[in-house]
C-alpha atoms as a PDB file:
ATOM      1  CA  UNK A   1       0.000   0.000   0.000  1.00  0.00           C
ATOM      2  CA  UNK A   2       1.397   3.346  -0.761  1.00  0.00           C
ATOM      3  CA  UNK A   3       0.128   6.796  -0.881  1.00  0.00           C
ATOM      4  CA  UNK A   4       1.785   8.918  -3.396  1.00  0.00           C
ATOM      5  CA  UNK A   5       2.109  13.221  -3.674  1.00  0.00           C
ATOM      6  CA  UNK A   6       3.027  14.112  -6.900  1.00  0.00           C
ATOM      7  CA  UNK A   7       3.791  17.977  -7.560  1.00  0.00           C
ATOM      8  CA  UNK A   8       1.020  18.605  -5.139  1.00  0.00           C
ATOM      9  CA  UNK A   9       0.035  22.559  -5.001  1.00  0.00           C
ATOM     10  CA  UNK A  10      -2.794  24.516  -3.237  1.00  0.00           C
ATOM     11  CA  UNK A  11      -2.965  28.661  -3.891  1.00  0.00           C
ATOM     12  CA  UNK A  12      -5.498  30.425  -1.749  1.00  0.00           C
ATOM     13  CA  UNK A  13      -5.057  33.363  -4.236  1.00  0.00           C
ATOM     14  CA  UNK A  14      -1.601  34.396  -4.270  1.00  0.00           C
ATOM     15  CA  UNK A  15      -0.142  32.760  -1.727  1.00  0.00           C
ATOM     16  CA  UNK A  16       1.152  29.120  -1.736  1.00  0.00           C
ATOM     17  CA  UNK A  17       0.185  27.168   1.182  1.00  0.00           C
ATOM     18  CA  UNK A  18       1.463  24.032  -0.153  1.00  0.00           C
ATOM     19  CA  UNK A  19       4.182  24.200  -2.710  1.00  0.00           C
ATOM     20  CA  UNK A  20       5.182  21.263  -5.033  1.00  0.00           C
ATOM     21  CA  UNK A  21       5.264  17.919  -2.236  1.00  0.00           C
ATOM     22  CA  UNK A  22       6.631  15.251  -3.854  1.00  0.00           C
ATOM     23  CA  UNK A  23       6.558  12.202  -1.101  1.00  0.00           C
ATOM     24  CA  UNK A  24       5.913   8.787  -1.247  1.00  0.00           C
ATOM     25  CA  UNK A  25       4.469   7.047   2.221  1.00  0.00           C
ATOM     26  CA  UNK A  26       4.219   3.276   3.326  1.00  0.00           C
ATOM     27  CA  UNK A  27       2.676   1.950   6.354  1.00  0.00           C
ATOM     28  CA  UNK A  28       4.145   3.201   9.556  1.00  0.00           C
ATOM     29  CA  UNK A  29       3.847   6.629  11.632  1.00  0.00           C
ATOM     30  CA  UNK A  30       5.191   9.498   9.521  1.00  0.00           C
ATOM     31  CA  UNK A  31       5.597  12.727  11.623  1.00  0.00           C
ATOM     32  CA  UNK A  32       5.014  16.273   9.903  1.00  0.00           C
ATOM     33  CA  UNK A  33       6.906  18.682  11.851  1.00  0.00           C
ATOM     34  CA  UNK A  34       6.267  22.448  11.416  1.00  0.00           C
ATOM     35  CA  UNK A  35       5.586  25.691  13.452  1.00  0.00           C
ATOM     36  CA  UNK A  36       1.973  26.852  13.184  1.00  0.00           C
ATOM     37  CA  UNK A  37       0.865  28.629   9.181  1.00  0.00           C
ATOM     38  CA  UNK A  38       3.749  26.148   8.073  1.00  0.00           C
ATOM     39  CA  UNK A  39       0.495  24.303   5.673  1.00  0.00           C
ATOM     40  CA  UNK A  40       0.052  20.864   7.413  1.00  0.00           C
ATOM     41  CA  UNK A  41      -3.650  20.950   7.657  1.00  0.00           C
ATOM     42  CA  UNK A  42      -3.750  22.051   4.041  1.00  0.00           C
ATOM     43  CA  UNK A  43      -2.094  19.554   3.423  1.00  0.00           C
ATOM     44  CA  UNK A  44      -3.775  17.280   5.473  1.00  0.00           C
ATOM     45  CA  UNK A  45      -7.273  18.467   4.070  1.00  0.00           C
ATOM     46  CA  UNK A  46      -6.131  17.560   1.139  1.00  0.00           C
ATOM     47  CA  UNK A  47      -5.384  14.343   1.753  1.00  0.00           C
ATOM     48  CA  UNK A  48      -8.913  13.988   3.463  1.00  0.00           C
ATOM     49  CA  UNK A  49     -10.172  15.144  -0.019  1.00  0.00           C
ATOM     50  CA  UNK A  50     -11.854  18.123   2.020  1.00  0.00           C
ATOM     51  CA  UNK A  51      -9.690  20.624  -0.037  1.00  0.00           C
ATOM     52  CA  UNK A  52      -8.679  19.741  -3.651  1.00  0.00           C
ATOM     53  CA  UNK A  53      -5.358  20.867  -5.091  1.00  0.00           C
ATOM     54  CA  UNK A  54      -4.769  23.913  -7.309  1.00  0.00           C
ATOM     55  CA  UNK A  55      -1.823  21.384  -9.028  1.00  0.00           C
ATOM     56  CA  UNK A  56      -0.548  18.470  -8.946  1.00  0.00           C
ATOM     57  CA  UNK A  57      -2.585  14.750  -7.714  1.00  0.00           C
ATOM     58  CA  UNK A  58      -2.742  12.283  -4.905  1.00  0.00           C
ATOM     59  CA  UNK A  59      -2.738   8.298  -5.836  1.00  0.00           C
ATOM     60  CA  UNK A  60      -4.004   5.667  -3.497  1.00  0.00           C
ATOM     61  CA  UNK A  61      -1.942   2.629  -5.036  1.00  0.00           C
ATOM     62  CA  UNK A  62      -1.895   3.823  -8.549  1.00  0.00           C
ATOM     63  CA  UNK A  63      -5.505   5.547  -8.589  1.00  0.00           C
ATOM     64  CA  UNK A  64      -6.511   9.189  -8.071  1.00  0.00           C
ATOM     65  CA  UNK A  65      -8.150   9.761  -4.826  1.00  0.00           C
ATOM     66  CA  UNK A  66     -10.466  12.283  -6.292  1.00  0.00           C
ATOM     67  CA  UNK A  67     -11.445  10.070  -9.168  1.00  0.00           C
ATOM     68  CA  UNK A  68     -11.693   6.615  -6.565  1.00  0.00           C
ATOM     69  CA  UNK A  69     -14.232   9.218  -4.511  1.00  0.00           C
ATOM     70  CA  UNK A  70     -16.207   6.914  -1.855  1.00  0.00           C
ATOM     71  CA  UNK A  71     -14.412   3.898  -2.189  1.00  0.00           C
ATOM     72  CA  UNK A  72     -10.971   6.557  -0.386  1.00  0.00           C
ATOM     73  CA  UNK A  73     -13.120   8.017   1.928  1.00  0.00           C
ATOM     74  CA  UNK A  74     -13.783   4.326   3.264  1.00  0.00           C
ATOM     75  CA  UNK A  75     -10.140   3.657   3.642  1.00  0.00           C
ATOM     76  CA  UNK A  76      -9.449   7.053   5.843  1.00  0.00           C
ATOM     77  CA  UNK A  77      -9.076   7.621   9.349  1.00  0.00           C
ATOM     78  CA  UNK A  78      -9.051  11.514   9.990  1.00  0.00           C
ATOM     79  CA  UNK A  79      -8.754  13.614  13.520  1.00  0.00           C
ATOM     80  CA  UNK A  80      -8.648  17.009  12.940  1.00  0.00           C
ATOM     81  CA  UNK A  81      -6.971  19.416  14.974  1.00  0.00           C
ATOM     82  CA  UNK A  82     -10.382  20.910  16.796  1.00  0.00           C
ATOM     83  CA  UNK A  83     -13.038  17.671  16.280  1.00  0.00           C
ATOM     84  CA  UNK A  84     -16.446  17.846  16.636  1.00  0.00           C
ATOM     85  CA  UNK A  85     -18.162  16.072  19.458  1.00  0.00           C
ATOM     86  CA  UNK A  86     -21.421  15.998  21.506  1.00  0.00           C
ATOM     87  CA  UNK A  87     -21.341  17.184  24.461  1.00  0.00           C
ATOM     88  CA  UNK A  88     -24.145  15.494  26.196  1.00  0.00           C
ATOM     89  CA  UNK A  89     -23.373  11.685  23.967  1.00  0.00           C
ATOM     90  CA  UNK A  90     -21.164   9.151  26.225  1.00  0.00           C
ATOM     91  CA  UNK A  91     -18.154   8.204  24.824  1.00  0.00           C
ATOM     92  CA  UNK A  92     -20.172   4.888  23.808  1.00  0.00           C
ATOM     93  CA  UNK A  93     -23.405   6.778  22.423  1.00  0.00           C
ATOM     94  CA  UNK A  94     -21.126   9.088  20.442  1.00  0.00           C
ATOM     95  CA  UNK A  95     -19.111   6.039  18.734  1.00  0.00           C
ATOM     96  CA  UNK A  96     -22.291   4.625  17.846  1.00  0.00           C
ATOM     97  CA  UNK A  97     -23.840   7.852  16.557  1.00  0.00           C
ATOM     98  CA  UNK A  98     -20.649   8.452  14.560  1.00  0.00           C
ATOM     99  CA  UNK A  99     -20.335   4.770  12.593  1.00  0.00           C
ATOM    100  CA  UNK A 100     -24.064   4.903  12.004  1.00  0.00           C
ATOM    101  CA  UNK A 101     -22.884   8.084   9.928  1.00  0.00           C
ATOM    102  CA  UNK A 102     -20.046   6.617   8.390  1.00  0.00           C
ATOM    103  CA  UNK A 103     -22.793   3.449   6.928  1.00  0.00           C
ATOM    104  CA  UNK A 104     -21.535   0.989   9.572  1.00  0.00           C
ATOM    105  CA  UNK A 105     -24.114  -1.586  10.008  1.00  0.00           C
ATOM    106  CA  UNK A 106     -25.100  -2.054  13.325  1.00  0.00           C
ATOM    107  CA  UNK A 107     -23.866  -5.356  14.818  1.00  0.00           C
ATOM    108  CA  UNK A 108     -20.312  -4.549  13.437  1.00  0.00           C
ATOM    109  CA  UNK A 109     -20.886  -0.901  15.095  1.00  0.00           C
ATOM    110  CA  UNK A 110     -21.428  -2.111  18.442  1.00  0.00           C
ATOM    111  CA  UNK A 111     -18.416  -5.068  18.108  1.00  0.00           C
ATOM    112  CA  UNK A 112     -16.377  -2.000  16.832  1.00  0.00           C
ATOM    113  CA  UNK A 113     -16.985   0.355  19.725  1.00  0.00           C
ATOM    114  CA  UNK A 114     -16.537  -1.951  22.192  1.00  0.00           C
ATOM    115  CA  UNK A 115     -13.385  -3.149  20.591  1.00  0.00           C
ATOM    116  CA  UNK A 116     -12.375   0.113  20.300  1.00  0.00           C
ATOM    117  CA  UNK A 117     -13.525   1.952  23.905  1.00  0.00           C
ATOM    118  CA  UNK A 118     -10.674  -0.787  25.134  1.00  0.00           C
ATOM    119  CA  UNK A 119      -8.025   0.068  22.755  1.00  0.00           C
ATOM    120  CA  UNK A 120      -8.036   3.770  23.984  1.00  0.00           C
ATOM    121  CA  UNK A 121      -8.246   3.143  27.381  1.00  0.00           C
ATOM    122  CA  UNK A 122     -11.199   4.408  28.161  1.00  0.00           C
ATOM    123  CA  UNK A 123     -13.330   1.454  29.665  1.00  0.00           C
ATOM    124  CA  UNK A 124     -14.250   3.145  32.803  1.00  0.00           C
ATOM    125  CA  UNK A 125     -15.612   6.671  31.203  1.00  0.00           C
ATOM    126  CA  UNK A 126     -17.653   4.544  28.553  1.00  0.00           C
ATOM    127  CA  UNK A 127     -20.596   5.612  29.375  1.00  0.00           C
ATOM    128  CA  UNK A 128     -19.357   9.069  30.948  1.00  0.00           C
ATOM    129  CA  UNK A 129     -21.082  11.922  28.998  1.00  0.00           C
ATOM    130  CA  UNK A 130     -18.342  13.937  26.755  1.00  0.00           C
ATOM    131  CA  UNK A 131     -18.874  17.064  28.477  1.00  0.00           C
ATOM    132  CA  UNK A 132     -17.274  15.347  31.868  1.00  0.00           C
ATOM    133  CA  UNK A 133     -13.807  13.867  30.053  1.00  0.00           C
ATOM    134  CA  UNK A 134     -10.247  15.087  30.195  1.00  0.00           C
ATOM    135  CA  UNK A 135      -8.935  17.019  27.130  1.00  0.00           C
ATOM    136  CA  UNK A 136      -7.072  13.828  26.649  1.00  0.00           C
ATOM    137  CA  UNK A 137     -10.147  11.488  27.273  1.00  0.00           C
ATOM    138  CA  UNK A 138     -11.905  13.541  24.763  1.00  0.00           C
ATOM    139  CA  UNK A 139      -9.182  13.194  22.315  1.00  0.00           C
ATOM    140  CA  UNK A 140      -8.787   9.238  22.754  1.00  0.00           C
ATOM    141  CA  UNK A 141     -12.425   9.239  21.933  1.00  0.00           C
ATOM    142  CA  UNK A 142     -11.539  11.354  18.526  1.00  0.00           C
ATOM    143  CA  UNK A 143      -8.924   8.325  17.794  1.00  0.00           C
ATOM    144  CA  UNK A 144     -11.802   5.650  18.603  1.00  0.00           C
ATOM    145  CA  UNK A 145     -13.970   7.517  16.062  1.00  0.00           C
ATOM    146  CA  UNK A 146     -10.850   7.518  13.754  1.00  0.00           C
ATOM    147  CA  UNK A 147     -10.509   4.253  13.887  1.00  0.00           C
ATOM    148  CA  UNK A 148     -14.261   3.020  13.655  1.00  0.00           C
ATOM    149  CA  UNK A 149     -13.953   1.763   9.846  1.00  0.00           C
ATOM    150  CA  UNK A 150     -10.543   0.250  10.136  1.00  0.00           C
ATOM    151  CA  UNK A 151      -9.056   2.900   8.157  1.00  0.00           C
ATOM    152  CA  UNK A 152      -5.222   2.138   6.005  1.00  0.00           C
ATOM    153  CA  UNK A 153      -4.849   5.557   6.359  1.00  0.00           C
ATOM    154  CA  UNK A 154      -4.855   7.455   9.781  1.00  0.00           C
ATOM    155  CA  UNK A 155      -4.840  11.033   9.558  1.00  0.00           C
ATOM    156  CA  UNK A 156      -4.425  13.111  12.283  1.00  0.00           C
ATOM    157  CA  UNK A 157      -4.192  16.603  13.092  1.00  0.00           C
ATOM    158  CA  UNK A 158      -2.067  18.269  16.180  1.00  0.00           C
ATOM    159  CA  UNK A 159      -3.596  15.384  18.152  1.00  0.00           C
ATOM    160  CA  UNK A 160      -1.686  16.278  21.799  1.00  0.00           C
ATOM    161  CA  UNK A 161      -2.337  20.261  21.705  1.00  0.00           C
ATOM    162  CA  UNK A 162      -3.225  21.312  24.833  1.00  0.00           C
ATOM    163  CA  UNK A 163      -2.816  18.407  27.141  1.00  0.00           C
ATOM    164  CA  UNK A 164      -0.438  17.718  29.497  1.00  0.00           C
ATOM    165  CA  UNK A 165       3.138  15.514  29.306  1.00  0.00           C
ATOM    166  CA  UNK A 166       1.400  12.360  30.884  1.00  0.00           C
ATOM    167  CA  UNK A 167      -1.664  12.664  28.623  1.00  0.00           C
ATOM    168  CA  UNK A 168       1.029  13.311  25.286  1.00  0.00           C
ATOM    169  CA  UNK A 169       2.854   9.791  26.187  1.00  0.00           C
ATOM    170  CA  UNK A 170      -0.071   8.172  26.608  1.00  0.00           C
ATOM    171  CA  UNK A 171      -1.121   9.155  23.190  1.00  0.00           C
ATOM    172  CA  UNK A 172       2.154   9.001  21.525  1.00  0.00           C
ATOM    173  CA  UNK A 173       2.192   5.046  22.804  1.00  0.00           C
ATOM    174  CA  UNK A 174      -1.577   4.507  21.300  1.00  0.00           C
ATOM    175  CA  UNK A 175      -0.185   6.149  18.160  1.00  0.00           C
ATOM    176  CA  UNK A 176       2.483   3.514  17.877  1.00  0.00           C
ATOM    177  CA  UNK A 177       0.013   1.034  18.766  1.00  0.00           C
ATOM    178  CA  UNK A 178      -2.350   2.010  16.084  1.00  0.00           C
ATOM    179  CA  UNK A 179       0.595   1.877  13.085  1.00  0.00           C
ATOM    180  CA  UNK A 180       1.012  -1.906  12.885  1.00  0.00           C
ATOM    181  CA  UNK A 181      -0.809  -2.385   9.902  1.00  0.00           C
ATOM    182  CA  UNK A 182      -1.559   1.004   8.646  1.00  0.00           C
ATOM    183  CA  UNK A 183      -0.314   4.275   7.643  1.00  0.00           C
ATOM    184  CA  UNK A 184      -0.419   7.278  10.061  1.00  0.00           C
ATOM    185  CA  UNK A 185       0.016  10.865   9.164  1.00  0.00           C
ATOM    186  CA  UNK A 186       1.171  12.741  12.914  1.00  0.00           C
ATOM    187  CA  UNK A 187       1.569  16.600  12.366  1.00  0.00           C
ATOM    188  CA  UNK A 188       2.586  18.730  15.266  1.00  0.00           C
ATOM    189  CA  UNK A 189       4.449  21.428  16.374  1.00  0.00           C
ATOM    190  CA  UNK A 190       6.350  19.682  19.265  1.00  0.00           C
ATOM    191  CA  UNK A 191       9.565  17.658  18.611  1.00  0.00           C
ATOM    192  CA  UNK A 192       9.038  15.098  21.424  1.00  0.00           C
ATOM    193  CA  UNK A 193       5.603  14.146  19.909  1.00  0.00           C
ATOM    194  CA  UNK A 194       7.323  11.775  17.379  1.00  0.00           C
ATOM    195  CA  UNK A 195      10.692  11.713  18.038  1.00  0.00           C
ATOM    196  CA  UNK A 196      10.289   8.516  19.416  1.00  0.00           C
ATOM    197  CA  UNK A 197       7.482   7.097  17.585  1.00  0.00           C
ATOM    198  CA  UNK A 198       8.103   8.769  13.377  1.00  0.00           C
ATOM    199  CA  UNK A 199       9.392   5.819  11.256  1.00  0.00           C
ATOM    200  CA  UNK A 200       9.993   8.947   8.934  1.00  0.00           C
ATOM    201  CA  UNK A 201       9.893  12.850   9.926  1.00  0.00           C
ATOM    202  CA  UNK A 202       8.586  15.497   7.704  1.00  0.00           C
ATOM    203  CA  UNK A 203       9.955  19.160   7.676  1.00  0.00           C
ATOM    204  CA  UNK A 204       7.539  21.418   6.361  1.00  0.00           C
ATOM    205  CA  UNK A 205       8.453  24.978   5.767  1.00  0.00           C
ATOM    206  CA  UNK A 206       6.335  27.585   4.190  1.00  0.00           C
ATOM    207  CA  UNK A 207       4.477  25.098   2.718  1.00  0.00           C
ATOM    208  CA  UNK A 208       7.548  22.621   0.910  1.00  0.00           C
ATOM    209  CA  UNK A 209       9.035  19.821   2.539  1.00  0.00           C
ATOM    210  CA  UNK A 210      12.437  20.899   3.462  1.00  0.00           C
ATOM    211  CA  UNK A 211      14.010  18.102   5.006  1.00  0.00           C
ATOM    212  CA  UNK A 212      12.826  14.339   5.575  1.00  0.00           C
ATOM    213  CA  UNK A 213      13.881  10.860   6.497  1.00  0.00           C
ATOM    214  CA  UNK A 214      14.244   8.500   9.619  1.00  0.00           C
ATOM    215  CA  UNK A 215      15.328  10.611  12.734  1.00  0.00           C
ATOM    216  CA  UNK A 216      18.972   9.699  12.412  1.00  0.00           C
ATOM    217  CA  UNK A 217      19.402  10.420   9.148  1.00  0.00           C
ATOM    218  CA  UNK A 218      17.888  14.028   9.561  1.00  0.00           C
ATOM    219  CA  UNK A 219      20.119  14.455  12.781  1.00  0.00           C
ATOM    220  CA  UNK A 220      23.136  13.197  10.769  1.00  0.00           C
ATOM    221  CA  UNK A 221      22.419  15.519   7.846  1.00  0.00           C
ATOM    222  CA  UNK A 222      22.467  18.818  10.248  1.00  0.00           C
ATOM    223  CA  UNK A 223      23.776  21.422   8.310  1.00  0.00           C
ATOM    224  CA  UNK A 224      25.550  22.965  11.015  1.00  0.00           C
ATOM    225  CA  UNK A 225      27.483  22.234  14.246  1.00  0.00           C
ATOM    226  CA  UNK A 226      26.199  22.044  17.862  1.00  0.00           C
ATOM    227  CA  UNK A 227      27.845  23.642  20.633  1.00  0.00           C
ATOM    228  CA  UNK A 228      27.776  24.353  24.181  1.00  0.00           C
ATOM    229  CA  UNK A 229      29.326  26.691  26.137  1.00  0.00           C
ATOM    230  CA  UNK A 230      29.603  28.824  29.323  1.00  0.00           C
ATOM    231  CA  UNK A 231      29.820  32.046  28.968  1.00  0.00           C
ATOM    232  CA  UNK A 232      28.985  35.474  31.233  1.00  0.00           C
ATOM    233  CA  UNK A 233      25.881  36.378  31.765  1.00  0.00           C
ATOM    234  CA  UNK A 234      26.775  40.150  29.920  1.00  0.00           C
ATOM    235  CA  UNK A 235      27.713  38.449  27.286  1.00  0.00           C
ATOM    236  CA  UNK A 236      24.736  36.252  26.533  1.00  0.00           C
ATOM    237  CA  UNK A 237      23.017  39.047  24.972  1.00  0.00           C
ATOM    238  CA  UNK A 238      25.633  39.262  22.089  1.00  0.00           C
ATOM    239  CA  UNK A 239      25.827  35.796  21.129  1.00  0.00           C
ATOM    240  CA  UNK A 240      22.338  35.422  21.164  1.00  0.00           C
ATOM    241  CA  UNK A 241      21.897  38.162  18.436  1.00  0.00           C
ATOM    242  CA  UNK A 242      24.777  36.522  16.919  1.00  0.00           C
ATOM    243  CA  UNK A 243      23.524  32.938  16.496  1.00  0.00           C
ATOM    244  CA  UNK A 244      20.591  30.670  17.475  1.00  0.00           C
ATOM    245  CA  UNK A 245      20.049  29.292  20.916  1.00  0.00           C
ATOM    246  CA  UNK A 246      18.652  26.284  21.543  1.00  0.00           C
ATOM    247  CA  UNK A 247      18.876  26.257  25.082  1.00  0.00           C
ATOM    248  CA  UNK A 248      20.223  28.323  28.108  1.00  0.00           C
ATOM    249  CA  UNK A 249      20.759  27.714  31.723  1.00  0.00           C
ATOM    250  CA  UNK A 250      22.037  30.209  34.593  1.00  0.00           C
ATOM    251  CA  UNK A 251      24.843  28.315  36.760  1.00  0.00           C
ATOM    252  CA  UNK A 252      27.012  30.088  39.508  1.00  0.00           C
ATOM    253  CA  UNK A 253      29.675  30.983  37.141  1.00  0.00           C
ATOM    254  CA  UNK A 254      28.029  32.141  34.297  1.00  0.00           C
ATOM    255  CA  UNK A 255      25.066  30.874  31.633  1.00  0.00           C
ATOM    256  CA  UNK A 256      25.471  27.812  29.577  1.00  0.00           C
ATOM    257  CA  UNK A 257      24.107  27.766  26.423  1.00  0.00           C
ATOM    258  CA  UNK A 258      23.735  25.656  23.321  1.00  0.00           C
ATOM    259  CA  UNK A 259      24.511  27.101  19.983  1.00  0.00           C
ATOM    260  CA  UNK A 260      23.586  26.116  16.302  1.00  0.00           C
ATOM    261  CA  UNK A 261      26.732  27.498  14.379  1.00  0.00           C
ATOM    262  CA  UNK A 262      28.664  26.445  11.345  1.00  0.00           C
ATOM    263  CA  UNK A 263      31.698  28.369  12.995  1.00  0.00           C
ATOM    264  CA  UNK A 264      33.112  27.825  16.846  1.00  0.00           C
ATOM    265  CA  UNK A 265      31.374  30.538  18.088  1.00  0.00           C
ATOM    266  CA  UNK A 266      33.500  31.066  21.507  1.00  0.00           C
ATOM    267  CA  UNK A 267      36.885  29.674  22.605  1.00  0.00           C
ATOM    268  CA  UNK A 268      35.594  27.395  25.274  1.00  0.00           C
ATOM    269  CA  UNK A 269      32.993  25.621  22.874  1.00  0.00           C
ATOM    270  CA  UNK A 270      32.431  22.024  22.678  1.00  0.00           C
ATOM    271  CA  UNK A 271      30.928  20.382  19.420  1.00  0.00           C
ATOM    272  CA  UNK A 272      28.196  17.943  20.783  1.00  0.00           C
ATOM    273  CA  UNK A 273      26.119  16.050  18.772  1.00  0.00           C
ATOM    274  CA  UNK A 274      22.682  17.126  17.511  1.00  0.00           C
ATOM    275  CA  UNK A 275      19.039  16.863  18.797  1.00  0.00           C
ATOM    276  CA  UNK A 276      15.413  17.039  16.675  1.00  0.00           C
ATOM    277  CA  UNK A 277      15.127  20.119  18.515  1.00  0.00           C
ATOM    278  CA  UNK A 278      18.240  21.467  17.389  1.00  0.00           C
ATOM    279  CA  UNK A 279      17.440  20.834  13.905  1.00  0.00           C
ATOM    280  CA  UNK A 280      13.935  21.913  14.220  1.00  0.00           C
ATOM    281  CA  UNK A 281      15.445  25.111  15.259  1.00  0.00           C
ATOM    282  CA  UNK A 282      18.195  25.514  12.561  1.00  0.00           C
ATOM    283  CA  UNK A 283      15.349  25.327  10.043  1.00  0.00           C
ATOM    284  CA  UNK A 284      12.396  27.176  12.230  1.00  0.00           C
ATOM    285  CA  UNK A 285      14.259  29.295  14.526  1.00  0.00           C
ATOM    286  CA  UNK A 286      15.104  33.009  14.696  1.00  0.00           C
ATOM    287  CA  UNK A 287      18.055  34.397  16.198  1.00  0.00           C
ATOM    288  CA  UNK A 288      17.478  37.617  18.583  1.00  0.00           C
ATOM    289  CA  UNK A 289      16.510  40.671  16.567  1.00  0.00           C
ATOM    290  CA  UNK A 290      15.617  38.436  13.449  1.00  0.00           C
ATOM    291  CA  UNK A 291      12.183  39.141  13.672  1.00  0.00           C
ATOM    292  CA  UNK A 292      11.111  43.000  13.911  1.00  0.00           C
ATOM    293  CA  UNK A 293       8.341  41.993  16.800  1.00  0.00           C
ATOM    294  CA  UNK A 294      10.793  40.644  18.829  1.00  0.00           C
ATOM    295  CA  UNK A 295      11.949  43.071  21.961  1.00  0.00           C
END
């Protein structure tokens, strides 16, 4: 099973949100990393056939997804970012509702939900009304509706926003879970979300694909060197307009920061090898005074 972007374009007007993708994807987790406006739901909605391109087509195996219509749709999975629920269903009322919308019939339905309710974890809020869930709860229910039609394809949209770090590793383990025997589309914003779990990592920029591949290999491609150092605190200032940061922390004898640099940027600098957050920030990251707003 593949699922193949070829020259794939969306305008909104003049601007590009999504500028020439050319990818190829396979079963497993694939994580699309960007900061916010970068065009992953675009590009996402696309996929869901909700939005169709301005250029360039999307093949399930072979066939255009436009042209195969229905007969996609019944292979897809999708979680958007901000999912529609009821507040007053239960978690096991709203499953129901949902699969009797997607043309479930009603004996595999019921096998389905159950099956599911389980998978997420949420066996004891079953038949807990929506409105009285977690943020995470709510959003292990949005996988469980996801999921109802044993979808190939898994789409989902900045599934951990807003919840906490025990809620996000919960989700990033179900995630995992879930990619056995299908193909699953992660964006997000946060680095930890699939550094752990991405079989491949997308970098989407402005709305291309800047960098890809297993984490490794995008960690051994850096472009530039890492480096920490310590340095004064008066001097922090400087090197921080100078080059990016990464990370800073105040000890007793100064501040010790880690630099993304192509050049040594202080005598007492130690090359150190890189993290996904360094290279998220080499190609997402400002350096002090780079951006007009900044104070």
């Amino acid at each position: 099973m593949d699922l193949a972007l070829d020259n794939l374009t969306k305008k909104f007007g003049g601007f590009v949100a999504v500028d020439h993708i050319n990818i190829t994807m396979t079963n497993g987790v694939y994580g699309l990393l960007g900061v916010n406006g970068a065009g992953k739901t675009t590009l996402m909605r696309m996929l869901c056939t909700l939005l169709k391109p301005t250029d360039g087509n999307i093949y399930y195996n072979g066939k255009d997804i436009f042209k195969m219509d229905e007969e996609y749709r019944n292979l897809l999975g999708y979680l958007p970012q901000d999912f529609g629920f009821y507040p007053e269903f239960t978690v096991k009322d709203y499953l129901l509702y949902i699969a009797t919308i997607k043309g479930i019939p009603p004996v595999v339905a019921r096998k389905r939900t159950k099956e599911l309710i389980v998978s997420v974890g949420l066996t004891k809020a079953a038949d807990k009304k929506l409105k009285k869930l977690s943020g995470g709860m709510k959003r292990r229910a949005g996988i469980a509706q996801a999921m109802l039609n044993s979808p190939q394809i898994l789409i989902l949209d900045e599934p951990t926003a807003g919840l906490d770090p025990n809620e996000r590793i919960r989700f990033r383990n179900l995630i995992s879970e879930l990619s056995k025997e299908r193909l699953v589309l992660l964006s997000t914003h946060i680095v930890s979300d699939i550094e752990y779990i991405a079989n491949e990592i997308l970098m989407m920029k402005e709305g291309a694909i800047v960098n890809k591949g297993t984490l490794d290999e995008i960690i051994s491609a850096m472009p530039e060197d890492v480096w920490t150092c310590l340095v004064p605190q008066q001097a922090v200032s400087a090197i921080a307009r100078r080059y990016k940061v990464s990370n800073m922390k105040t000890e007793h004898h100064g501040v010790e920061l880690r630099i993304i640099s192509a050049e040594k940027p202080c005598e007492s600098a130690v090359c150190v090898r890189p993290s996904l957050e360094d290279v998220f920030l080499y190609y997402f990251g400002e350096k002090v005074g780079d951006n007009s707003d900044t104070l």
